[in-house]
Amino acid sequence: MLKEFKEFAIKGNVIDLAIAVIMGIAFGAIISSLVNDMIMPIIGYALGGVNFNDLFISINGTAYASLAAAKAAGAPTINYGVFINTIINFIIVAFVLFLLVRSINRLKKAPAPTTKDCPYCFTAIPIPATRCPNCTSDLK
């Protein structure tokens, strides 16, 4: 059983998957930094100096100066500013992945066609055929 597990763990697909997960985590950290440190301050400034990380609702009704103060007091909060940041992170990651997949798909070559249509009966026939097997037309 140990030998089977070793063969499974060393297979190329498992290692490729592990590398992809690690790269995904690193990419997620970069996107989080991009959103939190560059995009959200610009959006916050455009909206009048709003810090999205401090947007929250205190469920117990007590007013707190910041989310950190509410958490320090142990107050239950709904952190909708953090949620907005997470949504923007997701949108950016999804868009970048869309662009990546689209680019990879463009690089893939389309397979060469193996059939052509008969000009008389429009049946699909092999490209090297000189006579249509359905209507027996000469295709020269």
Short mmCIF file of C-alpha atoms in Angstrom, two decimals:
data_model
loop_
_atom_site.label_atom_id
_atom_site.label_comp_id
_atom_site.label_asym_id
_atom_site.label_seq_id
_atom_site.Cartn_x
_atom_site.Cartn_y
_atom_site.Cartn_z
CA MET A 1 0.00 0.00 0.00
CA LEU A 2 2.89 2.37 0.76
CA LYS A 3 4.35 1.68 -2.67
CA GLU A 4 1.03 2.49 -4.36
CA PHE A 5 0.75 5.73 -2.40
CA LYS A 6 4.30 6.71 -3.37
CA GLU A 7 3.53 6.08 -7.06
CA PHE A 8 0.36 8.15 -6.76
CA ALA A 9 2.09 11.06 -5.00
CA ILE A 10 5.00 11.19 -7.42
CA LYS A 11 2.90 11.11 -10.58
CA GLY A 12 3.30 14.20 -12.72
CA ASN A 13 -0.33 15.24 -12.40
CA VAL A 14 -0.22 15.37 -8.59
CA ILE A 15 2.96 17.43 -8.60
CA ASP A 16 1.56 19.74 -11.30
CA LEU A 17 -1.58 20.21 -9.23
CA ALA A 18 0.43 21.02 -6.12
CA ILE A 19 2.46 23.60 -8.02
CA ALA A 20 -0.73 25.10 -9.45
CA VAL A 21 -2.24 25.43 -5.96
CA ILE A 22 0.89 27.12 -4.62
CA MET A 23 0.99 29.49 -7.61
CA GLY A 24 -2.73 30.21 -7.13
CA ILE A 25 -2.20 31.13 -3.50
CA ALA A 26 0.69 33.43 -4.43
CA PHE A 27 -1.37 34.98 -7.24
CA GLY A 28 -4.26 35.50 -4.81
CA ALA A 29 -1.93 37.34 -2.42
CA ILE A 30 -0.77 39.61 -5.24
CA ILE A 31 -4.36 40.36 -6.27
CA SER A 32 -5.36 41.01 -2.64
CA SER A 33 -2.51 43.48 -2.30
CA LEU A 34 -3.44 45.13 -5.60
CA VAL A 35 -7.03 45.57 -4.49
CA ASN A 36 -6.39 46.54 -0.87
CA ASP A 37 -3.34 48.73 -1.39
CA MET A 38 -3.95 50.32 -4.79
CA ILE A 39 -7.51 50.04 -6.13
CA MET A 40 -9.61 50.46 -2.98
CA PRO A 41 -7.78 53.63 -1.79
CA ILE A 42 -8.47 55.23 -5.18
CA ILE A 43 -12.14 54.20 -5.05
CA GLY A 44 -12.35 55.34 -1.43
CA TYR A 45 -10.80 58.71 -2.30
CA ALA A 46 -13.19 59.13 -5.23
CA LEU A 47 -16.10 58.45 -2.86
CA GLY A 48 -14.98 61.09 -0.37
CA GLY A 49 -12.23 59.40 1.63
CA VAL A 50 -14.08 56.19 2.52
CA ASN A 51 -11.94 53.33 3.88
CA PHE A 52 -13.78 50.18 2.85
CA ASN A 53 -12.09 48.11 5.56
CA ASP A 54 -13.82 50.29 8.17
CA LEU A 55 -17.31 49.88 6.72
CA PHE A 56 -19.28 47.74 9.14
CA ILE A 57 -22.52 47.54 11.08
CA SER A 58 -22.41 46.83 14.78
CA ILE A 59 -25.17 44.35 15.57
CA ASN A 60 -25.36 45.23 19.27
CA GLY A 61 -26.22 48.88 18.44
CA THR A 62 -23.12 50.42 20.00
CA ALA A 63 -21.17 52.87 17.84
CA TYR A 64 -17.46 52.22 17.36
CA ALA A 65 -14.85 54.45 15.72
CA SER A 66 -13.43 51.65 13.58
CA LEU A 67 -13.75 47.97 12.87
CA ALA A 68 -10.61 47.33 14.91
CA ALA A 69 -12.19 49.04 17.92
CA ALA A 70 -15.37 46.99 17.53
CA LYS A 71 -13.37 43.75 17.31
CA ALA A 72 -11.27 44.76 20.34
CA ALA A 73 -14.50 45.28 22.30
CA GLY A 74 -15.76 41.88 21.13
CA ALA A 75 -18.79 43.38 19.41
CA PRO A 76 -20.61 41.35 16.76
CA THR A 77 -20.31 43.12 13.42
CA ILE A 78 -21.35 42.75 9.81
CA ASN A 79 -18.23 43.68 7.84
CA TYR A 80 -19.68 44.71 4.49
CA GLY A 81 -16.59 46.76 3.55
CA VAL A 82 -14.38 43.66 3.78
CA PHE A 83 -17.01 41.82 1.73
CA ILE A 84 -16.84 44.51 -0.99
CA ASN A 85 -13.02 44.08 -1.06
CA THR A 86 -13.45 40.32 -1.43
CA ILE A 87 -15.90 40.75 -4.31
CA ILE A 88 -13.49 43.06 -6.11
CA ASN A 89 -10.67 40.53 -5.53
CA PHE A 90 -12.83 37.80 -7.05
CA ILE A 91 -13.77 39.89 -10.09
CA ILE A 92 -10.13 40.74 -10.80
CA VAL A 93 -8.96 37.13 -10.39
CA ALA A 94 -11.81 35.84 -12.57
CA PHE A 95 -11.05 38.43 -15.28
CA VAL A 96 -7.32 37.63 -15.29
CA LEU A 97 -8.05 33.90 -15.47
CA PHE A 98 -10.50 34.56 -18.33
CA LEU A 99 -7.78 36.45 -20.23
CA LEU A 100 -5.28 33.67 -19.53
CA VAL A 101 -7.59 30.90 -20.75
CA ARG A 102 -8.57 32.96 -23.79
CA SER A 103 -4.89 33.47 -24.67
CA ILE A 104 -4.11 29.78 -24.26
CA ASN A 105 -7.08 28.82 -26.43
CA ARG A 106 -5.86 31.16 -29.18
CA LEU A 107 -2.45 29.50 -29.13
CA LYS A 108 -3.94 26.05 -29.66
CA LYS A 109 -4.02 25.13 -33.30
CA ALA A 110 -7.29 23.95 -34.76
CA PRO A 111 -7.06 20.38 -36.07
CA ALA A 112 -6.71 20.07 -39.83
CA PRO A 113 -9.98 19.16 -41.51
CA THR A 114 -10.25 15.56 -42.70
CA THR A 115 -13.41 15.93 -44.76
CA LYS A 116 -14.85 18.21 -47.42
CA ASP A 117 -18.38 18.66 -48.71
CA CYS A 118 -19.42 17.25 -52.06
CA PRO A 119 -20.37 20.25 -54.25
CA TYR A 120 -23.35 18.33 -55.66
CA CYS A 121 -25.00 16.57 -52.72
CA PHE A 122 -23.25 18.38 -49.82
CA THR A 123 -22.31 15.12 -48.09
CA ALA A 124 -19.14 15.06 -46.01
CA ILE A 125 -16.48 12.98 -47.77
CA PRO A 126 -12.74 12.41 -47.15
CA ILE A 127 -10.52 15.13 -48.64
CA PRO A 128 -8.51 12.81 -50.94
CA ALA A 129 -11.70 11.35 -52.49
CA THR A 130 -12.09 11.85 -56.22
CA ARG A 131 -15.65 10.55 -56.45
CA CYS A 132 -18.55 11.08 -54.03
CA PRO A 133 -19.69 7.76 -52.53
CA ASN A 134 -23.29 9.01 -52.24
CA CYS A 135 -24.09 10.70 -55.55
CA THR A 136 -21.14 9.19 -57.48
CA SER A 137 -20.20 12.60 -58.89
CA ASP A 138 -16.69 13.08 -60.20
CA LEU A 139 -14.88 15.54 -57.90
CA LYS A 140 -11.90 16.42 -60.10
#
